[in-house]
Structure formats: C-alpha cells, structure tokens
mmCIF file of C-alpha atoms in Angstrom:
data_model
loop_
_atom_site.group_PDB
_atom_site.id
_atom_site.type_symbol
_atom_site.label_atom_id
_atom_site.label_comp_id
_atom_site.label_asym_id
_atom_site.label_seq_id
_atom_site.Cartn_x
_atom_site.Cartn_y
_atom_site.Cartn_z
ATOM 1 C CA MET A 1 5.254 0.413 12.882
ATOM 2 C CA ALA A 2 6.689 3.300 14.826
ATOM 3 C CA GLY A 3 4.020 5.676 16.071
ATOM 4 C CA PHE A 4 1.156 3.438 14.906
ATOM 5 C CA LYS A 5 -1.733 3.633 17.395
ATOM 6 C CA ASP A 6 -3.444 0.282 17.015
ATOM 7 C CA HIS A 7 -6.841 0.035 18.677
ATOM 8 C CA PHE A 8 -8.456 -2.529 16.393
ATOM 9 C CA SER A 9 -6.120 -5.369 15.313
ATOM 10 C CA GLY A 10 -7.053 -7.436 18.357
ATOM 11 C CA HIS A 11 -10.675 -7.569 17.220
ATOM 12 C CA ALA A 12 -10.321 -7.111 13.454
ATOM 13 C CA ALA A 13 -12.930 -9.765 12.618
ATOM 14 C CA LEU A 14 -15.509 -8.179 14.934
ATOM 15 C CA TYR A 15 -14.706 -4.771 13.436
ATOM 16 C CA ALA A 16 -15.221 -6.082 9.895
ATOM 17 C CA ASP A 17 -18.505 -7.764 10.784
ATOM 18 C CA SER A 18 -19.931 -4.882 12.810
ATOM 19 C CA ARG A 19 -19.116 -1.611 11.063
ATOM 20 C CA PRO A 20 -21.609 0.012 8.690
ATOM 21 C CA SER A 21 -20.773 0.472 5.024
ATOM 22 C CA TYR A 22 -20.580 3.859 3.338
ATOM 23 C CA PRO A 23 -23.342 4.836 0.906
ATOM 24 C CA PRO A 24 -22.635 4.621 -2.822
ATOM 25 C CA ALA A 25 -23.869 8.224 -3.088
ATOM 26 C CA LEU A 26 -20.900 9.382 -1.007
ATOM 27 C CA ALA A 27 -18.434 7.623 -3.299
ATOM 28 C CA ARG A 28 -20.171 9.073 -6.355
ATOM 29 C CA ALA A 29 -20.009 12.568 -4.863
ATOM 30 C CA LEU A 30 -16.264 12.243 -4.238
ATOM 31 C CA ALA A 31 -15.756 10.908 -7.766
ATOM 32 C CA GLU A 32 -17.667 13.833 -9.252
ATOM 33 C CA LEU A 33 -15.608 16.333 -7.251
ATOM 34 C CA ALA A 34 -12.252 14.727 -8.121
ATOM 35 C CA PRO A 35 -10.447 15.835 -11.308
ATOM 36 C CA SER A 36 -10.781 12.322 -12.752
ATOM 37 C CA THR A 37 -11.564 8.803 -11.591
ATOM 38 C CA ALA A 38 -8.283 7.141 -12.513
ATOM 39 C CA LEU A 39 -6.849 6.566 -9.023
ATOM 40 C CA ALA A 40 -8.077 6.970 -5.464
ATOM 41 C CA LEU A 41 -5.988 6.332 -2.358
ATOM 42 C CA GLU A 42 -7.739 5.435 0.882
ATOM 43 C CA CYS A 43 -5.508 5.607 3.953
ATOM 44 C CA GLY A 44 -6.497 3.769 7.105
ATOM 45 C CA CYS A 45 -8.912 1.639 5.089
ATOM 46 C CA GLY A 46 -9.615 -0.829 7.889
ATOM 47 C CA SER A 47 -11.523 -3.746 6.410
ATOM 48 C CA GLY A 48 -12.683 -1.851 3.336
ATOM 49 C CA GLN A 49 -16.017 -0.279 4.304
ATOM 50 C CA LEU A 50 -15.364 2.699 1.999
ATOM 51 C CA SER A 51 -12.824 1.050 -0.317
ATOM 52 C CA THR A 52 -15.356 -1.171 -2.031
ATOM 53 C CA VAL A 53 -17.824 1.601 -2.840
ATOM 54 C CA LEU A 54 -14.933 3.722 -4.143
ATOM 55 C CA GLY A 55 -14.005 0.761 -6.334
ATOM 56 C CA ASP A 56 -17.404 0.990 -7.987
ATOM 57 C CA VAL A 57 -16.696 4.509 -9.278
ATOM 58 C CA PHE A 58 -12.888 4.749 -9.588
ATOM 59 C CA ASP A 59 -10.842 2.806 -12.130
ATOM 60 C CA ARG A 60 -8.329 1.902 -9.442
ATOM 61 C CA VAL A 61 -8.283 2.196 -5.654
ATOM 62 C CA GLU A 62 -5.180 1.740 -3.511
ATOM 63 C CA ALA A 63 -6.367 0.999 0.033
ATOM 64 C CA THR A 64 -3.784 0.954 2.818
ATOM 65 C CA ASP A 65 -3.836 0.306 6.535
ATOM 66 C CA ALA A 66 -1.039 -0.090 9.070
ATOM 67 C CA SER A 67 -2.821 -3.108 10.589
ATOM 68 C CA ALA A 68 -2.174 -6.379 8.783
ATOM 69 C CA GLU A 69 -5.056 -7.916 10.717
ATOM 70 C CA GLN A 70 -7.467 -5.298 9.416
ATOM 71 C CA VAL A 71 -6.262 -5.667 5.831
ATOM 72 C CA GLY A 72 -6.652 -9.420 6.206
ATOM 73 C CA GLN A 73 -10.372 -8.892 6.835
ATOM 74 C CA ALA A 74 -10.859 -6.533 3.881
ATOM 75 C CA LYS A 75 -13.614 -7.160 1.382
ATOM 76 C CA PRO A 76 -12.244 -8.032 -2.085
ATOM 77 C CA HIS A 77 -13.145 -5.883 -5.076
ATOM 78 C CA PRO A 78 -11.754 -6.092 -8.635
ATOM 79 C CA HIS A 79 -10.736 -2.415 -8.656
ATOM 80 C CA VAL A 80 -9.258 -2.332 -5.136
ATOM 81 C CA THR A 81 -5.718 -3.283 -4.101
ATOM 82 C CA TYR A 82 -5.175 -3.616 -0.356
ATOM 83 C CA ARG A 83 -1.734 -3.140 1.180
ATOM 84 C CA VAL A 84 -0.246 -2.901 4.654
ATOM 85 C CA ALA A 85 1.287 0.569 4.842
ATOM 86 C CA PRO A 86 1.114 3.561 7.177
ATOM 87 C CA ALA A 87 -0.985 6.512 6.092
ATOM 88 C CA GLU A 88 2.100 8.713 6.205
ATOM 89 C CA LYS A 89 4.009 6.531 3.682
ATOM 90 C CA SER A 90 1.710 5.322 0.939
ATOM 91 C CA GLY A 91 4.443 4.223 -1.460
ATOM 92 C CA LEU A 92 2.645 5.787 -4.435
ATOM 93 C CA PRO A 93 4.357 8.057 -6.996
ATOM 94 C CA ASP A 94 4.319 11.840 -6.762
ATOM 95 C CA GLY A 95 1.258 13.493 -8.300
ATOM 96 C CA SER A 96 -0.519 10.217 -9.034
ATOM 97 C CA CYS A 97 -3.823 10.442 -7.145
ATOM 98 C CA ASP A 98 -7.105 12.094 -8.045
ATOM 99 C CA LEU A 99 -8.456 11.511 -4.533
ATOM 100 C CA VAL A 100 -6.869 10.826 -1.158
ATOM 101 C CA VAL A 101 -9.381 10.007 1.558
ATOM 102 C CA ALA A 102 -9.319 8.839 5.153
ATOM 103 C CA ALA A 103 -12.599 7.502 6.532
ATOM 104 C CA GLN A 104 -13.057 7.270 10.302
ATOM 105 C CA ALA A 105 -9.269 6.974 10.546
ATOM 106 C CA ALA A 106 -7.390 10.294 10.343
ATOM 107 C CA HIS A 107 -7.627 10.906 14.088
ATOM 108 C CA TRP A 108 -5.162 8.015 14.547
ATOM 109 C CA PHE A 109 -2.597 9.440 12.085
ATOM 110 C CA ASP A 110 0.453 11.622 12.561
ATOM 111 C CA LEU A 111 -1.459 14.392 10.820
ATOM 112 C CA PRO A 112 1.435 16.756 9.952
ATOM 113 C CA ALA A 113 3.284 13.862 8.283
ATOM 114 C CA TYR A 114 0.081 12.648 6.652
ATOM 115 C CA TRP A 115 -0.597 16.031 5.072
ATOM 116 C CA VAL A 116 2.906 16.060 3.621
ATOM 117 C CA GLU A 117 2.200 12.676 2.053
ATOM 118 C CA VAL A 118 -1.213 13.772 0.746
ATOM 119 C CA ALA A 119 0.316 16.865 -0.867
ATOM 120 C CA ARG A 120 3.020 14.697 -2.442
ATOM 121 C CA VAL A 121 0.751 12.099 -4.046
ATOM 122 C CA LEU A 122 -2.154 14.325 -5.133
ATOM 123 C CA LYS A 123 -2.333 15.531 -8.704
ATOM 124 C CA PRO A 124 -2.566 19.305 -9.169
ATOM 125 C CA GLY A 125 -6.193 20.050 -8.421
ATOM 126 C CA GLY A 126 -6.614 16.686 -6.703
ATOM 127 C CA LEU A 127 -9.190 16.214 -3.961
ATOM 128 C CA THR A 128 -8.599 15.171 -0.365
ATOM 129 C CA ALA A 129 -11.270 14.286 2.176
ATOM 130 C CA LEU A 130 -11.572 13.564 5.872
ATOM 131 C CA VAL A 131 -14.646 11.454 6.496
ATOM 132 C CA GLY A 132 -16.176 10.293 9.756
ATOM 133 C CA TYR A 133 -19.562 9.682 11.246
ATOM 134 C CA ALA A 134 -21.434 10.531 14.412
ATOM 135 C CA PRO A 135 -22.973 7.988 16.815
ATOM 136 C CA PRO A 136 -25.980 6.122 15.411
ATOM 137 C CA ARG A 137 -29.501 7.517 15.464
ATOM 138 C CA VAL A 138 -32.456 5.137 15.843
ATOM 139 C CA ASN A 139 -35.261 6.917 17.706
ATOM 140 C CA PRO A 140 -35.383 9.649 20.362
ATOM 141 C CA ALA A 141 -35.420 7.251 23.321
ATOM 142 C CA LEU A 142 -32.533 5.105 22.087
ATOM 143 C CA ASP A 143 -30.581 8.149 20.978
ATOM 144 C CA VAL A 144 -30.682 9.516 24.537
ATOM 145 C CA LEU A 145 -29.395 6.164 25.834
ATOM 146 C CA MET A 146 -26.685 6.071 23.184
ATOM 147 C CA ASP A 147 -25.454 9.589 23.883
ATOM 148 C CA ALA A 148 -25.325 8.961 27.632
ATOM 149 C CA PHE A 149 -23.418 5.694 27.129
ATOM 150 C CA TYR A 150 -21.048 7.251 24.591
ATOM 151 C CA HIS A 151 -20.165 10.319 26.653
ATOM 152 C CA GLU A 152 -20.706 9.358 30.292
ATOM 153 C CA GLY A 153 -20.778 5.573 30.361
ATOM 154 C CA ILE A 154 -17.542 4.956 28.450
ATOM 155 C CA GLY A 155 -16.347 8.523 27.880
ATOM 156 C CA ARG A 156 -13.209 8.132 29.995
ATOM 157 C CA PHE A 157 -12.113 5.134 27.938
ATOM 158 C CA TRP A 158 -12.072 6.875 24.562
ATOM 159 C CA PRO A 159 -8.541 7.629 23.356
ATOM 160 C CA PRO A 160 -8.021 11.410 23.285
ATOM 161 C CA GLU A 161 -7.778 11.350 19.492
ATOM 162 C CA ARG A 162 -11.455 10.452 19.341
ATOM 163 C CA LEU A 163 -12.320 14.056 20.176
ATOM 164 C CA ILE A 164 -11.132 14.970 16.679
ATOM 165 C CA VAL A 165 -14.042 13.003 15.218
ATOM 166 C CA ASP A 166 -16.496 14.264 17.825
ATOM 167 C CA ASN A 167 -15.592 17.796 16.701
ATOM 168 C CA ALA A 168 -16.219 16.846 13.049
ATOM 169 C CA TYR A 169 -12.494 17.323 12.270
ATOM 170 C CA LYS A 170 -12.972 21.069 12.687
ATOM 171 C CA GLY A 171 -10.148 21.411 15.193
ATOM 172 C CA VAL A 172 -7.376 20.030 12.992
ATOM 173 C CA ASP A 173 -5.144 21.767 10.490
ATOM 174 C CA PHE A 174 -6.445 21.274 6.943
ATOM 175 C CA PRO A 175 -3.808 22.727 4.585
ATOM 176 C CA PHE A 176 -5.834 22.577 1.381
ATOM 177 C CA ARG A 177 -8.278 24.835 -0.442
ATOM 178 C CA GLU A 178 -11.396 23.842 1.454
ATOM 179 C CA VAL A 179 -14.833 23.745 -0.152
ATOM 180 C CA GLU A 180 -18.238 22.902 1.261
ATOM 181 C CA ALA A 181 -18.699 19.170 1.707
ATOM 182 C CA PRO A 182 -21.836 17.408 0.500
ATOM 183 C CA ARG A 183 -24.099 15.987 3.195
ATOM 184 C CA HIS A 184 -24.660 12.271 3.494
ATOM 185 C CA ASP A 185 -25.731 9.652 6.011
ATOM 186 C CA LEU A 186 -24.698 6.074 6.494
ATOM 187 C CA THR A 187 -27.769 3.888 6.824
ATOM 188 C CA ALA A 188 -28.432 0.290 7.767
ATOM 189 C CA ASP A 189 -31.315 -1.952 8.761
ATOM 190 C CA TRP A 190 -30.182 -3.906 11.812
ATOM 191 C CA ASN A 191 -31.681 -6.020 14.539
ATOM 192 C CA ARG A 192 -30.802 -5.448 18.178
ATOM 193 C CA HIS A 193 -28.012 -8.045 18.166
ATOM 194 C CA ARG A 194 -26.260 -6.317 15.268
ATOM 195 C CA TYR A 195 -26.649 -2.905 16.890
ATOM 196 C CA LEU A 196 -25.081 -4.116 20.131
ATOM 197 C CA GLY A 197 -22.350 -5.959 18.220
ATOM 198 C CA TYR A 198 -21.406 -2.678 16.594
ATOM 199 C CA VAL A 199 -21.143 -0.998 20.003
ATOM 200 C CA ALA A 200 -19.059 -3.935 21.247
ATOM 201 C CA SER A 201 -16.468 -3.211 18.526
ATOM 202 C CA TRP A 202 -15.717 0.301 19.824
ATOM 203 C CA SER A 203 -12.184 0.952 21.035
ATOM 204 C CA ALA A 204 -13.494 2.473 24.286
ATOM 205 C CA VAL A 205 -15.475 -0.669 25.084
ATOM 206 C CA LYS A 206 -12.433 -2.845 24.394
ATOM 207 C CA LEU A 207 -10.240 -0.669 26.620
ATOM 208 C CA ALA A 208 -12.787 -0.879 29.442
ATOM 209 C CA GLU A 209 -12.815 -4.666 29.103
ATOM 210 C CA LYS A 210 -9.021 -4.784 29.271
ATOM 211 C CA GLN A 211 -9.260 -2.929 32.566
ATOM 212 C CA GLY A 212 -11.636 -5.541 33.954
ATOM 213 C CA LEU A 213 -14.880 -3.648 33.376
ATOM 214 C CA ASN A 214 -17.833 -4.701 31.266
ATOM 215 C CA PRO A 215 -19.949 -1.674 30.347
ATOM 216 C CA LEU A 216 -22.186 -3.454 27.840
ATOM 217 C CA PRO A 217 -24.710 -5.467 29.919
ATOM 218 C CA ALA A 218 -26.334 -2.448 31.569
ATOM 219 C CA PHE A 219 -26.500 -0.623 28.228
ATOM 220 C CA ALA A 220 -27.897 -3.727 26.512
ATOM 221 C CA ASP A 221 -30.614 -4.037 29.164
ATOM 222 C CA ALA A 222 -31.575 -0.388 28.715
ATOM 223 C CA VAL A 223 -31.737 -0.831 24.940
ATOM 224 C CA ALA A 224 -33.872 -3.962 25.309
ATOM 225 C CA ALA A 225 -36.414 -2.004 27.351
ATOM 226 C CA ASP A 226 -37.181 -0.031 24.161
ATOM 227 C CA TRP A 227 -36.206 -2.613 21.532
ATOM 228 C CA HIS A 228 -38.176 -5.561 22.960
ATOM 229 C CA ASP A 229 -37.822 -8.042 20.105
ATOM 230 C CA ALA A 230 -34.132 -8.758 19.511
ATOM 231 C CA GLU A 231 -34.864 -9.885 15.938
ATOM 232 C CA GLU A 232 -36.886 -6.807 14.994
ATOM 233 C CA VAL A 233 -35.069 -4.879 12.272
ATOM 234 C CA ARG A 234 -34.912 -1.114 12.631
ATOM 235 C CA PRO A 235 -33.483 1.602 10.350
ATOM 236 C CA ILE A 236 -30.320 3.206 11.712
ATOM 237 C CA ARG A 237 -28.648 6.402 10.551
ATOM 238 C CA TRP A 238 -25.150 7.791 11.138
ATOM 239 C CA PRO A 239 -24.677 11.461 10.111
ATOM 240 C CA VAL A 240 -21.513 11.781 8.030
ATOM 241 C CA LEU A 241 -18.893 14.313 9.168
ATOM 242 C CA MET A 242 -16.655 15.500 6.343
ATOM 243 C CA ARG A 243 -14.113 18.086 5.243
ATOM 244 C CA ILE A 244 -12.891 18.260 1.654
ATOM 245 C CA GLY A 245 -10.391 20.400 -0.205
ATOM 246 C CA TYR A 246 -8.162 20.676 -3.255
ATOM 247 C CA SER A 247 -4.448 20.839 -3.853
ATOM 248 C CA ASP A 248 -3.322 23.914 -5.783
#
C-alpha cells in the first residue's frame, strides 16, 4: 500500500508471540468514556493485543492493519472482525463508530489523513484515543540497562517516527476536544527468555540485524548478570501513554 511503513510483517509471528497484552481495565475505561459500546474501530491492530480486550466490552470491533501478515497472526474473538486496510481508509460508514483507537501504531500513520478518517467515521460525541507504552520496568538495575540499550545501544536504529511514542504523542496534532486520560499499566509475568524475546521483536533490533549487527548478545549477558535463573518469572510493567478526545 502506498505510503505504508512496514516494520513488522517480516517477523509477524515473533511480534504476536512477544508483545504484551493490554489490561482489561483499559478497555473498560475506554468503553465507559465512549458514547455507547456498539462499535469500536482499532486501526493498526497488529496481531490483536488490544482488539481482543476491546471485544470483551464492545458489541462489535472492527480491527484493521495494513499488514496482511500481522492480521494473519491475530487472535480470534467472537466480537472482533479483522481486515487488511490502511488506517487512513477504514471502509466504515460515516458517523458509525463510538470509539476509534490506535494502540502503539499511530506513529506509523499518515496522521493528517488519519485524522480526516477518524473525524469521518466517529459518531457525534465519539471518542478517539492514541495509546502507547513506555519501555518495560522490572527493577532499578534492569531498568538502567534497558534505558541504556533503548537509547544508546540501538537508538540510531529506531525509525524517526518512534520519537512520537517516546514523547507520549504530545508532539503531534490532536484535532479533537481533549480530556484527561486515565492512567494504566500493561503488566505481565515473564521469565528471562520471554523478556529477551520481546526485545528481539523491536523494529530497531531488526534493522540493526539487517545491517549485519547483532546488538542482543551483549544486552542479554548484562540482563543475565541480574536475572540469574532464566526460568525465574518476574513481574514486568509498561506505563501506558495515552491521549483521548471527543468529536464535536
């Protein structure tokens, strides 16, 4: 698709297996803030990490992604319909959606065109949300390692759009009546293998590998110095970054 910036189709299965799921409390909060729970549209749904929890609280969820490979890995849910479509052209009728959300995806969109589409499909008083999450937090020692790896170790390999997430979407135009977003965290209980598998799915790591570099072994060794037992399960937290607003 023209203009589609695809950083994940080549490792869609790894992405689906490695990414954390969104908390049901986040989906419930969005449902409570929306004018009704008839229809939610998730753009850039990936393999359905948010789509399925939205399906638990909305009567119907249309989940779209421009990557057929990502959609092919999506988790089925009786209330969720997955389709291959760009975020900027959902194919839904005018004024049909109670909620339009993009989770960890809007930084890849043509945002001016996306906002036109959001305004078109939202009901009057409908809710839109940009959702992302910060790097994972485990403990102070590992968090220092993570931040150094994220910013210095692979920083030059992040696509420039990634800065939009790092800035909590604050630097982008948001042409809706903005209200304060509720605070949430993603959480998971992972062993060291799962934690490193998640890092391996990052677009910056994949770009480094394409250029003949392998940044993971040194990071994995540093992590192992703190996380001695690879099978030990530890709680992990990702602070959610979110902006929400209403159509008028």
